[in-house]
Amino acid sequence: MTRINTNLAALNALRNLEGTNRSLGRSLERLSTGYRVTRAADDPAGLTISEQLRSQLAGLRGAVKNSQRAGNLVRTAEGALNEVNALLISIKDMVLEAANDGALSQDEIDANQAQVNSALDSINRIANSTKFAGKFLLNGVTDYYVSGATASIDELTIFGANISAGGTSLVTNLRVTSPAQLAIVQRDNIKGTSAGSSISLQVTGNRGTSVVILAASSVLSAIVAAVNNVRDNTGVSAIASTDIANSGVSFVSREYGTRQFVQIHDLDTDGNGTRFLSNQRDTGVDVGGTLNGTAFQADGLKVKFNTPGLRLEAILDANFDNGATTAAPRTDRFDIRSGGLRFQLGDTTVPNEKEFLGFQQMHDFKLGRGGTGFLNQIRTGQAYDLTTNADRAAEIVDAAILDVTNQRARLGAFEKNTIDTNINSLGVAIENLAAAESRIRDTDFAAETSEFTRLQILVQAGTSILAQANLTPQSVLQLLG
């Protein structure tokens, strides 16, 4: 049937041509933008997944920036501590030189003391001035504040504590179930050494070995004094022990723990019954217990605890754990209330993707060790200045060097094992997520240009066919004659 008013062939050609034009327009859009999905209608499911991947990518890139900034902060602190270390080493050199007072004049010792004072002033200046983006690092502001610690703890250092967002403190419960012990060798029934000859007694501890010559008929007090004269060399002290049967002497390590030992050996071989037994040896015992329900690592009275939420070291008081057992433990509690720095190193804010780090105070009155002394005590006029006690000053400087070195080591470990590895793993994750997101969202130009060429040809063919379809009604003119 031939019609004029309704050209079905032209309408069909027009509909197909319009569809091809729309497809050609979308192909042009993909080629011009580089994206396969530019609106939800292009790929609803793909768009959903792509946006989730983009969100995660944004978080990962932010985590990399955070990690890099954390690394910059840590390197700033470590650089300052390097200078403190150098100053302490120079102080040690001057202290050791001053200890050679037989070859130095008092004026030379005073000159060394003046240099020590100046170096200590520099250490305090570094502690007061080291900061990153306005945040002080070594003056105690970024150290942790603890309350409730009783006499059970002599020294406490918090390296990191996860105080929950909105929380005011981290409660810490200490439980000791077995006490630390000194190494001890006891000899009872001491009524004086053999009247006929002296005794050569070899005393060995963790610091070294010395031979003590005891004169014939030496009384108990003389034995104790002779052993104590060399205790700095051996690490073994002697105590007159009235609680031992028939009275006697206890040879005791100066510190607690399994690394401490005492060995006593009588070098004489005459078999006299009053002599000391050969090669008697004893080893100390480390303290045992838990912190917040988790077993801690111990070295004598020193407690080390390392979990994702809490890292600390504590030196317990020697009297705190006396008599502690599993059935009757000694317990104490302290609260970590504030301080430290929180680093956001992951793409979410869950606790597992945060790290916590405290920066210990580096002033001269904090560097050293209780029972030995602190750096400020080696200044002019103080208890352990170079004129008064150079030997103790050397011990204090060694303890201070250990403090600074340990802090540097912790910062270095944090940078290497946490920050650097985090940046590396985040980089791999970003690479793979970007590849996944690109596969969904980006245009495959090879395939799209082929599709674009096909659509171009279809548009040209459709336009030609539409023109032919528009001419079809002219056949009616032949009927009209």
mmCIF file of C-alpha atoms in Angstrom, residues 70 72-81 126-143 341 343 357-362 407 411:
data_model
loop_
_atom_site.group_PDB
_atom_site.id
_atom_site.type_symbol
_atom_site.label_atom_id
_atom_site.label_comp_id
_atom_site.label_asym_id
_atom_site.label_seq_id
_atom_site.Cartn_x
_atom_site.Cartn_y
_atom_site.Cartn_z
ATOM 1 C CA ALA A 70 55.136 11.759 60.534
ATOM 2 C CA ASN A 72 59.567 14.335 58.836
ATOM 3 C CA LEU A 73 58.641 14.908 62.482
ATOM 4 C CA VAL A 74 60.520 11.822 63.660
ATOM 5 C CA ARG A 75 63.608 12.777 61.646
ATOM 6 C CA THR A 76 63.527 16.255 63.187
ATOM 7 C CA ALA A 77 63.560 14.791 66.691
ATOM 8 C CA GLU A 78 66.210 12.208 65.804
ATOM 9 C CA GLY A 79 68.451 14.888 64.319
ATOM 10 C CA ALA A 80 68.271 16.868 67.550
ATOM 11 C CA LEU A 81 69.030 13.749 69.587
ATOM 12 C CA ILE A 126 68.183 21.673 72.301
ATOM 13 C CA ALA A 127 65.505 20.173 74.560
ATOM 14 C CA ASN A 128 63.748 23.538 74.839
ATOM 15 C CA SER A 129 63.951 24.552 71.182
ATOM 16 C CA THR A 130 63.403 21.399 69.116
ATOM 17 C CA LYS A 131 59.975 21.605 67.501
ATOM 18 C CA PHE A 132 58.100 20.641 64.360
ATOM 19 C CA ALA A 133 55.390 22.918 62.945
ATOM 20 C CA GLY A 134 55.239 24.680 66.311
ATOM 21 C CA LYS A 135 54.982 21.431 68.301
ATOM 22 C CA PHE A 136 57.733 20.967 70.910
ATOM 23 C CA LEU A 137 59.262 17.492 70.853
ATOM 24 C CA LEU A 138 61.912 17.108 73.564
ATOM 25 C CA ASN A 139 60.920 19.429 76.415
ATOM 26 C CA GLY A 140 58.425 17.042 78.018
ATOM 27 C CA VAL A 141 55.261 18.384 76.378
ATOM 28 C CA THR A 142 54.928 15.289 74.199
ATOM 29 C CA ASP A 143 55.787 12.870 77.008
ATOM 30 C CA LEU A 341 51.570 11.965 69.780
ATOM 31 C CA PHE A 343 49.719 9.410 64.074
ATOM 32 C CA LEU A 357 54.535 7.636 70.313
ATOM 33 C CA GLY A 358 55.869 9.484 73.326
ATOM 34 C CA PHE A 359 58.981 11.678 73.268
ATOM 35 C CA GLN A 360 60.915 11.583 76.533
ATOM 36 C CA GLN A 361 62.169 14.785 78.103
ATOM 37 C CA MET A 362 65.831 15.483 77.312
ATOM 38 C CA GLN A 407 65.309 7.016 72.388
ATOM 39 C CA LEU A 411 62.546 6.608 66.798
#
